[in-house]
């Protein structure tokens, strides 16, 4: 395929395209679907993780601790919908809502359908075998993610979903061309991941109830945030301090080597965006999110200031998403009749 | 219980694997021996393995039906596949392929003539009315010169074998024939399920098709000196052949586009909307009926097409495959003239015969048809997918009467053919193998060069005695093997092919077993 830039470089169009890291001119519609594919994959994995981790956590905690299933609903931002469907945020209802309820657009089953639908519409852009993985994930979810199963079977089913997602992603990462399709897939991954990290911190901190402000409860709370993000072991290895608010926040927001940290996600988004053509606005939005994080007094954030900061992070992510969509997915290009090439 | 070939009945029609007295046809002995060596559990296992592979590979086709509320719904069904392969001998296939190339060449010459000088009409080859009043004739195409004079770049021709084993052409699908991806996938499934069978045979591969198609499409590109941008235009994910559209785009490394991805600029060139801006498209393999490709030229209500596409095509700025208007030759009345076309345009004798066809529009033919409805198959001139047929021998009196009325009211719209007993091949049922009728759809590509698939898509009627092979009506499919056989067997069976004598086939089967 031919390259679209007139920049000096390898003489042939094919050579230019190769040197530039593959095609930079994929269809806008395809770019959008690959981006959403990336978001849905990440959402399936993070929701499955959230449910599994919470189940484990609750088994470790003394009864009647004010930690329960409700935060999961809040983390996923689906409070109003949940409340309209269920009376009580108990284990059965929350699990059903998050795992198998087709009325919840954020449920695992619906996200898997999102993965499959988006993969189906872009199947020609991915290695052929990957569609088998997607199908397998879909068939598995349809047969195994039934409501009302026992904790043990639920655990097995969610692990099965998780490993299938990893298989799919791993195969893509190793075998798919790392061209613009890949860049959009990753961009979707990273944005969804940053979103989940910031929501988890937000909800986790908000649930620190006054009156229960014993050190032990605080620690349990922050521990649960770390565990929810699969970052407990990493925290011990990288930070080496007891679990408490300031170092946990510093770690989850700023650690450059933690895959799910907010800073790391932003940096990766920025590098994805940098690889794409016509990237001025999304680039600006990535930069301002990075600057805002750099300038924040992260360890001093507590209570209302922490919540306000997490709100700000969400807004930055929203702006990045909007500019990505406006720049690459929804625009009306006009050809330039003079050179018959391109214009935007 | 495993397969017992002595109980297999190959006497109802020409059987592709077994002679009437139960011996293996040339080349078929290994398949029969391997199958007979499997226990029923093992057979069931293989069948299940094929189903799993099809499911895992996501080989689906869409059927249209009603949802629970009675509204329209689509179901993605897994592709129905029979694990017993259908065999065609290489030297036989080479003959057929030559006949197909000849046929498509004549058809393209005919279409080009119709949109230019219309010599065929002036010289009385085909009556003017048959063409100018055809639903598929497009006034808009007159005077257009597509590259290489080719209009139908991808043709799917349906072949059957009669009681003597002779290949006959049943129809030519010149517009947007589908099925080739299933031909390719059938082979992939077969390799997974029966790898050991491939050891016994020299089976010619089929997977060069996507490359041949890509080369064919590129040979149509209007711009010289740049690598052409090729796109497959699909109606979208809900089309019954979407799987194939995606499959072909992927294997050709072409763009898979929907109408909304494309637009025609003021310069009458076609562009697609990419993340880098507008990008010119050179060749469009359109998988949309031509009435829907351009709301500006044809159906205004089409949301599948691209406004101005015909303008760009007429200006020579984009190639369309297949060309709009090529359907004028995809009509069962016109079909009956193809042997004459071959003689007229190519000055050659047809290598492949038609099924004898009566044109209801001609009084003599019509009278014969009306008198013999109970023995004939009546077909509408312009339908595909096996819809709207009358199978005389199976029809009720009332159905025959209804068809007689339709024929009298609109004779141009009908042709009739004798009921051909389609050939059969052993097909796995729940409990054993039984003979099932089948046909064969090879694909012929025409651009700068011509190409014929190695074999094609074998479609099989899964119901006992049924001759309806369409997947939309419960048909299944088989992998089609074009095989080399050892010289002795090859000679024997070529005698069978030439003479069409079943005895020759059976003695050859005896010689190789």
Tab-separated table of N, CA, C and O in Angstrom, chain B residues 173-261:
chain	number	residue	atom	x	y	z
B	173	UNK	N	-23.515	-17.568	-13.027
B	173	UNK	CA	-23.779	-16.457	-12.111
B	173	UNK	C	-22.742	-15.371	-12.364
B	173	UNK	O	-21.587	-15.497	-11.973
B	174	UNK	N	-23.188	-14.324	-13.028
B	174	UNK	CA	-22.240	-13.314	-13.506
B	174	UNK	C	-22.232	-12.060	-12.656
B	174	UNK	O	-21.401	-11.192	-12.845
B	175	UNK	N	-23.200	-11.925	-11.761
B	175	UNK	CA	-23.331	-10.647	-11.057
B	175	UNK	C	-22.450	-10.603	-9.815
B	175	UNK	O	-21.346	-10.084	-9.851
B	176	UNK	N	-22.923	-11.129	-8.705
B	176	UNK	CA	-22.083	-11.172	-7.497
B	176	UNK	C	-22.130	-12.574	-6.901
B	176	UNK	O	-22.700	-12.790	-5.839
B	177	UNK	N	-21.523	-13.546	-7.589
B	177	UNK	CA	-21.587	-14.913	-7.089
B	177	UNK	C	-20.808	-15.047	-5.784
B	177	UNK	O	-19.769	-14.423	-5.605
B	178	UNK	N	-21.341	-15.856	-4.880
B	178	UNK	CA	-20.623	-16.053	-3.616
B	178	UNK	C	-20.359	-17.540	-3.405
B	178	UNK	O	-20.875	-18.382	-4.130
B	179	UNK	N	-19.565	-17.840	-2.416
B	179	UNK	CA	-19.301	-19.229	-2.054
B	179	UNK	C	-17.834	-19.611	-2.085
B	179	UNK	O	-17.452	-20.648	-1.552
B	180	UNK	N	-17.009	-18.751	-2.683
B	180	UNK	CA	-15.623	-19.166	-2.869
B	180	UNK	C	-14.875	-19.289	-1.539
B	180	UNK	O	-14.005	-20.137	-1.367
B	181	UNK	N	-15.251	-18.479	-0.571
B	181	UNK	CA	-14.564	-18.569	0.729
B	181	UNK	C	-14.876	-19.909	1.396
B	181	UNK	O	-14.036	-20.475	2.094
B	182	UNK	N	-16.061	-20.422	1.149
B	182	UNK	CA	-16.410	-21.714	1.742
B	182	UNK	C	-15.625	-22.835	1.071
B	182	UNK	O	-15.250	-23.807	1.714
B	183	UNK	N	-15.393	-22.661	-0.234
B	183	UNK	CA	-14.536	-23.629	-0.914
B	183	UNK	C	-13.163	-23.683	-0.215
B	183	UNK	O	-12.629	-24.759	0.058
B	184	UNK	N	-12.623	-22.507	0.094
B	184	UNK	CA	-11.303	-22.442	0.722
B	184	UNK	C	-11.336	-22.972	2.155
B	184	UNK	O	-10.446	-23.702	2.591
B	185	UNK	N	-12.387	-22.629	2.879
B	185	UNK	CA	-12.486	-23.061	4.266
B	185	UNK	C	-12.747	-24.558	4.371
B	185	UNK	O	-12.272	-25.213	5.290
B	186	UNK	N	-13.505	-25.095	3.415
B	186	UNK	CA	-13.754	-26.539	3.438
B	186	UNK	C	-12.438	-27.307	3.412
B	186	UNK	O	-12.268	-28.309	4.102
B	187	UNK	N	-11.504	-26.817	2.606
B	187	UNK	CA	-10.225	-27.485	2.534
B	187	UNK	C	-9.497	-27.383	3.875
B	187	UNK	O	-8.911	-28.351	4.367
B	188	UNK	N	-9.542	-26.192	4.476
B	188	UNK	CA	-8.848	-25.995	5.756
B	188	UNK	C	-9.441	-26.910	6.831
B	188	UNK	O	-8.704	-27.507	7.625
B	189	UNK	N	-10.759	-27.056	6.836
B	189	UNK	CA	-11.405	-27.924	7.820
B	189	UNK	C	-10.996	-29.374	7.570
B	189	UNK	O	-10.660	-30.118	8.492
B	190	UNK	N	-10.996	-29.756	6.296
B	190	UNK	CA	-10.671	-31.136	5.932
B	190	UNK	C	-9.252	-31.500	6.375
B	190	UNK	O	-9.008	-32.615	6.843
B	191	UNK	N	-8.350	-30.558	6.238
B	191	UNK	CA	-6.966	-30.833	6.648
B	191	UNK	C	-6.876	-31.051	8.152
B	191	UNK	O	-6.037	-31.807	8.629
B	192	UNK	N	-7.726	-30.380	8.886
B	192	UNK	CA	-7.712	-30.564	10.333
B	192	UNK	C	-8.323	-31.907	10.719
B	192	UNK	O	-7.857	-32.561	11.645
B	193	UNK	N	-9.391	-32.278	9.999
B	193	UNK	CA	-10.175	-33.426	10.426
B	193	UNK	C	-9.618	-34.744	9.896
B	193	UNK	O	-9.633	-35.749	10.589
B	194	UNK	N	-9.135	-34.739	8.652
B	194	UNK	CA	-8.663	-35.977	8.029
B	194	UNK	C	-7.248	-35.845	7.485
B	194	UNK	O	-7.012	-36.114	6.307
B	195	UNK	N	-6.306	-35.437	8.323
B	195	UNK	CA	-4.953	-35.223	7.796
B	195	UNK	C	-4.403	-36.476	7.108
B	195	UNK	O	-3.683	-36.381	6.127
B	196	UNK	N	-4.783	-37.672	7.597
B	196	UNK	CA	-4.178	-38.889	7.055
B	196	UNK	C	-4.609	-39.150	5.610
B	196	UNK	O	-3.886	-39.791	4.845
B	197	UNK	N	-5.792	-38.660	5.228
B	197	UNK	CA	-6.237	-38.870	3.848
B	197	UNK	C	-5.331	-38.158	2.857
B	197	UNK	O	-5.151	-38.590	1.724
B	198	UNK	N	-4.770	-37.045	3.305
B	198	UNK	CA	-3.944	-36.256	2.398
B	198	UNK	C	-2.636	-36.963	2.062
B	198	UNK	O	-1.971	-36.626	1.109
B	199	UNK	N	-2.288	-37.959	2.892
B	199	UNK	CA	-1.054	-38.696	2.616
B	199	UNK	C	-1.200	-39.598	1.398
B	199	UNK	O	-0.238	-39.873	0.703
B	200	UNK	N	-2.427	-40.073	1.157
B	200	UNK	CA	-2.642	-41.048	0.091
B	200	UNK	C	-2.856	-40.406	-1.271
B	200	UNK	O	-2.985	-41.104	-2.267
B	201	UNK	N	-2.965	-39.088	-1.304
B	201	UNK	CA	-3.400	-38.451	-2.540
B	201	UNK	C	-2.483	-37.319	-2.962
B	201	UNK	O	-1.832	-36.698	-2.136
B	202	UNK	N	-2.497	-37.065	-4.267
B	202	UNK	CA	-1.937	-35.809	-4.761
B	202	UNK	C	-3.145	-34.919	-5.023
B	202	UNK	O	-3.859	-35.085	-6.010
B	203	UNK	N	-3.420	-34.039	-4.069
B	203	UNK	CA	-4.602	-33.192	-4.166
B	203	UNK	C	-4.144	-31.790	-4.549
B	203	UNK	O	-3.283	-31.217	-3.880
B	204	UNK	N	-4.713	-31.265	-5.595
B	204	UNK	CA	-4.274	-29.943	-6.021
B	204	UNK	C	-4.814	-28.875	-5.075
B	204	UNK	O	-5.985	-28.895	-4.716
B	205	UNK	N	-3.942	-27.964	-4.652
B	205	UNK	CA	-4.376	-26.963	-3.682
B	205	UNK	C	-5.366	-25.967	-4.293
B	205	UNK	O	-5.410	-25.796	-5.511
B	206	UNK	N	-6.163	-25.360	-3.425
B	206	UNK	CA	-7.152	-24.381	-3.894
B	206	UNK	C	-6.808	-22.968	-3.434
B	206	UNK	O	-7.447	-22.004	-3.839
B	207	UNK	N	-5.793	-22.856	-2.568
B	207	UNK	CA	-5.650	-21.587	-1.863
B	207	UNK	C	-4.913	-20.502	-2.652
B	207	UNK	O	-4.564	-19.469	-2.099
B	208	UNK	N	-4.690	-20.736	-3.948
B	208	UNK	CA	-4.122	-19.645	-4.739
B	208	UNK	C	-5.212	-18.681	-5.215
B	208	UNK	O	-4.917	-17.669	-5.845
B	209	UNK	N	-6.460	-18.979	-4.892
B	209	UNK	CA	-7.548	-18.125	-5.378
B	209	UNK	C	-7.428	-16.661	-4.945
B	209	UNK	O	-7.541	-15.763	-5.790
B	210	UNK	N	-7.220	-16.374	-3.650
B	210	UNK	CA	-7.153	-14.953	-3.270
B	210	UNK	C	-6.070	-14.187	-4.033
B	210	UNK	O	-6.288	-13.039	-4.427
B	211	UNK	N	-4.923	-14.829	-4.245
B	211	UNK	CA	-3.858	-14.155	-4.991
B	211	UNK	C	-4.279	-13.912	-6.437
B	211	UNK	O	-4.037	-12.846	-7.011
B	212	UNK	N	-4.933	-14.919	-7.018
B	212	UNK	CA	-5.395	-14.776	-8.399
B	212	UNK	C	-6.443	-13.662	-8.499
B	212	UNK	O	-6.439	-12.869	-9.439
B	213	UNK	N	-7.320	-13.610	-7.501
B	213	UNK	CA	-8.345	-12.566	-7.509
B	213	UNK	C	-7.696	-11.186	-7.366
B	213	UNK	O	-8.058	-10.238	-8.075
B	214	UNK	N	-6.727	-11.081	-6.460
B	214	UNK	CA	-6.045	-9.798	-6.270
B	214	UNK	C	-5.352	-9.371	-7.569
B	214	UNK	O	-5.439	-8.204	-7.978
B	215	UNK	N	-4.698	-10.310	-8.234
B	215	UNK	CA	-4.010	-9.975	-9.484
B	215	UNK	C	-5.016	-9.555	-10.548
B	215	UNK	O	-4.798	-8.596	-11.298
B	216	UNK	N	-6.120	-10.267	-10.604
B	216	UNK	CA	-7.172	-9.945	-11.568
B	216	UNK	C	-7.683	-8.519	-11.330
B	216	UNK	O	-7.791	-7.709	-12.253
B	217	UNK	N	-7.965	-8.187	-10.070
B	217	UNK	CA	-8.515	-6.867	-9.761
B	217	UNK	C	-7.488	-5.770	-10.043
B	217	UNK	O	-7.818	-4.713	-10.588
B	218	UNK	N	-6.236	-6.045	-9.692
B	218	UNK	CA	-5.199	-5.028	-9.939
B	218	UNK	C	-5.021	-4.773	-11.433
B	218	UNK	O	-4.691	-3.659	-11.838
B	219	UNK	N	-5.273	-5.810	-12.241
B	219	UNK	CA	-5.086	-5.627	-13.683
B	219	UNK	C	-6.132	-4.682	-14.274
B	219	UNK	O	-6.066	-4.330	-15.442
B	220	UNK	N	-7.108	-4.279	-13.460
B	220	UNK	CA	-8.153	-3.377	-13.953
B	220	UNK	C	-7.891	-1.930	-13.586
B	220	UNK	O	-8.640	-1.035	-13.975
B	221	UNK	N	-6.844	-1.676	-12.787
B	221	UNK	CA	-6.635	-0.336	-12.226
B	221	UNK	C	-6.448	0.713	-13.314
B	221	UNK	O	-5.705	0.493	-14.270
B	222	UNK	N	-7.146	1.834	-13.190
B	222	UNK	CA	-7.029	2.871	-14.213
B	222	UNK	C	-5.702	3.629	-14.185
B	222	UNK	O	-5.227	4.068	-15.217
B	223	UNK	N	-5.108	3.789	-13.003
B	223	UNK	CA	-3.871	4.581	-12.924
B	223	UNK	C	-2.670	3.693	-13.169
B	223	UNK	O	-2.564	2.613	-12.606
B	224	UNK	N	-1.769	4.167	-13.960
B	224	UNK	CA	-0.536	3.427	-14.201
B	224	UNK	C	0.534	3.954	-13.253
B	224	UNK	O	0.505	5.095	-12.845
B	225	UNK	N	1.450	3.098	-12.899
B	225	UNK	CA	2.635	3.569	-12.181
B	225	UNK	C	2.495	3.683	-10.680
B	225	UNK	O	3.458	3.950	-9.996
B	226	UNK	N	1.301	3.483	-10.121
B	226	UNK	CA	1.185	3.448	-8.664
B	226	UNK	C	0.624	2.099	-8.271
B	226	UNK	O	-0.060	1.460	-9.059
B	227	UNK	N	0.927	1.693	-7.056
B	227	UNK	CA	0.327	0.447	-6.570
B	227	UNK	C	-1.164	0.710	-6.382
B	227	UNK	O	-1.537	1.614	-5.649
B	228	UNK	N	-2.009	-0.035	-7.085
B	228	UNK	CA	-3.433	0.270	-7.012
B	228	UNK	C	-4.022	-0.004	-5.627
B	228	UNK	O	-3.609	-0.949	-4.954
B	229	UNK	N	-4.965	0.834	-5.233
B	229	UNK	CA	-5.700	0.597	-3.999
B	229	UNK	C	-6.974	-0.164	-4.363
B	229	UNK	O	-7.794	0.311	-5.147
B	230	UNK	N	-7.103	-1.360	-3.818
B	230	UNK	CA	-8.239	-2.227	-4.125
B	230	UNK	C	-9.140	-2.319	-2.897
B	230	UNK	O	-8.651	-2.465	-1.779
B	231	UNK	N	-10.444	-2.208	-3.111
B	231	UNK	CA	-11.378	-2.292	-1.988
B	231	UNK	C	-12.485	-3.280	-2.306
B	231	UNK	O	-12.921	-3.402	-3.442
B	232	UNK	N	-12.915	-4.005	-1.280
B	232	UNK	CA	-14.088	-4.874	-1.395
B	232	UNK	C	-15.257	-4.102	-0.789
B	232	UNK	O	-15.217	-3.738	0.386
B	233	UNK	N	-16.272	-3.839	-1.592
B	233	UNK	CA	-17.420	-3.062	-1.108
B	233	UNK	C	-18.500	-4.025	-0.623
B	233	UNK	O	-19.068	-4.789	-1.398
B	234	UNK	N	-18.764	-3.985	0.674
B	234	UNK	CA	-19.744	-4.906	1.269
B	234	UNK	C	-20.971	-4.132	1.733
B	234	UNK	O	-20.851	-2.974	2.132
B	235	UNK	N	-22.145	-4.774	1.727
B	235	UNK	CA	-23.315	-4.125	2.316
B	235	UNK	C	-23.199	-4.068	3.833
B	235	UNK	O	-23.959	-3.372	4.486
B	236	UNK	N	-22.256	-4.826	4.412
B	236	UNK	CA	-22.047	-4.739	5.853
B	236	UNK	C	-22.254	-6.059	6.555
B	236	UNK	O	-22.522	-7.092	5.945
B	237	UNK	N	-22.131	-5.970	7.858
B	237	UNK	CA	-22.049	-7.156	8.700
B	237	UNK	C	-23.304	-8.015	8.642
B	237	UNK	O	-23.262	-9.207	8.910
B	238	UNK	N	-24.446	-7.437	8.261
B	238	UNK	CA	-25.689	-8.210	8.272
B	238	UNK	C	-25.971	-8.901	6.947
B	238	UNK	O	-26.968	-9.583	6.803
B	239	UNK	N	-25.103	-8.725	5.970
B	239	UNK	CA	-25.294	-9.429	4.707
B	239	UNK	C	-24.935	-10.898	4.867
B	239	UNK	O	-24.006	-11.249	5.589
B	240	UNK	N	-25.687	-11.754	4.142
B	240	UNK	CA	-25.480	-13.192	4.324
B	240	UNK	C	-24.075	-13.626	3.927
B	240	UNK	O	-23.576	-14.632	4.395
B	241	UNK	N	-23.425	-12.867	3.062
B	241	UNK	CA	-22.092	-13.263	2.610
B	241	UNK	C	-20.990	-12.420	3.262
B	241	UNK	O	-19.867	-12.385	2.775
B	242	UNK	N	-21.309	-11.765	4.367
B	242	UNK	CA	-20.310	-10.880	4.986
B	242	UNK	C	-19.035	-11.647	5.340
B	242	UNK	O	-17.922	-11.143	5.167
B	243	UNK	N	-19.227	-12.845	5.817
B	243	UNK	CA	-18.057	-13.666	6.146
B	243	UNK	C	-17.101	-13.725	4.960
B	243	UNK	O	-15.895	-13.561	5.103
B	244	UNK	N	-17.677	-13.950	3.798
B	244	UNK	CA	-16.846	-14.065	2.595
B	244	UNK	C	-16.190	-12.732	2.220
B	244	UNK	O	-15.037	-12.698	1.805
B	245	UNK	N	-16.939	-11.648	2.367
B	245	UNK	CA	-16.375	-10.337	2.025
B	245	UNK	C	-15.139	-10.060	2.889
B	245	UNK	O	-14.101	-9.619	2.399
B	246	UNK	N	-15.292	-10.322	4.191
B	246	UNK	CA	-14.176	-10.091	5.105
B	246	UNK	C	-13.021	-11.040	4.779
B	246	UNK	O	-11.858	-10.652	4.757
B	247	UNK	N	-13.389	-12.272	4.504
B	247	UNK	CA	-12.383	-13.295	4.200
B	247	UNK	C	-11.547	-12.890	2.991
B	247	UNK	O	-10.324	-12.951	3.001
B	248	UNK	N	-12.214	-12.472	1.941
B	248	UNK	CA	-11.494	-12.120	0.715
B	248	UNK	C	-10.658	-10.864	0.899
B	248	UNK	O	-9.518	-10.792	0.446
B	249	UNK	N	-11.217	-9.870	1.583
B	249	UNK	CA	-10.442	-8.652	1.820
B	249	UNK	C	-9.183	-8.998	2.596
B	249	UNK	O	-8.087	-8.530	2.289
B	250	UNK	N	-9.355	-9.844	3.586
B	250	UNK	CA	-8.211	-10.199	4.431
B	250	UNK	C	-7.150	-10.960	3.638
B	250	UNK	O	-5.974	-10.635	3.698
B	251	UNK	N	-7.586	-11.949	2.884
B	251	UNK	CA	-6.589	-12.766	2.203
B	251	UNK	C	-5.964	-12.033	1.018
B	251	UNK	O	-4.882	-12.381	0.576
B	252	UNK	N	-6.656	-11.003	0.506
B	252	UNK	CA	-6.075	-10.225	-0.596
B	252	UNK	C	-5.325	-9.007	-0.096
B	252	UNK	O	-4.760	-8.255	-0.884
B	253	UNK	N	-5.386	-8.745	1.222
B	253	UNK	CA	-4.856	-7.505	1.782
B	253	UNK	C	-5.476	-6.307	1.083
B	253	UNK	O	-4.811	-5.328	0.761
B	254	UNK	N	-6.785	-6.389	0.851
B	254	UNK	CA	-7.517	-5.255	0.280
B	254	UNK	C	-8.307	-4.583	1.396
B	254	UNK	O	-8.436	-5.127	2.491
B	255	UNK	N	-8.817	-3.404	1.118
B	255	UNK	CA	-9.658	-2.733	2.107
B	255	UNK	C	-11.048	-3.342	2.062
B	255	UNK	O	-11.579	-3.600	0.982
B	256	UNK	N	-11.645	-3.551	3.219
B	256	UNK	CA	-13.052	-3.926	3.257
B	256	UNK	C	-13.827	-2.650	3.568
B	256	UNK	O	-13.690	-2.094	4.646
B	257	UNK	N	-14.591	-2.158	2.602
B	257	UNK	CA	-15.261	-0.873	2.807
B	257	UNK	C	-16.771	-1.032	2.751
B	257	UNK	O	-17.301	-1.940	2.112
B	258	UNK	N	-17.453	-0.131	3.436
B	258	UNK	CA	-18.892	0.003	3.297
B	258	UNK	C	-19.126	1.287	2.518
B	258	UNK	O	-18.238	2.137	2.415
B	259	UNK	N	-20.347	1.434	2.003
B	259	UNK	CA	-20.645	2.607	1.194
B	259	UNK	C	-20.287	3.910	1.893
B	259	UNK	O	-19.768	4.847	1.284
B	260	UNK	N	-20.512	3.953	3.215
B	260	UNK	CA	-20.276	5.199	3.936
B	260	UNK	C	-18.798	5.531	4.077
B	260	UNK	O	-18.445	6.637	4.472
B	261	UNK	N	-17.924	4.597	3.782
B	261	UNK	CA	-16.480	4.881	3.828
B	261	UNK	C	-15.997	5.594	2.572
B	261	UNK	O	-14.876	6.085	2.525
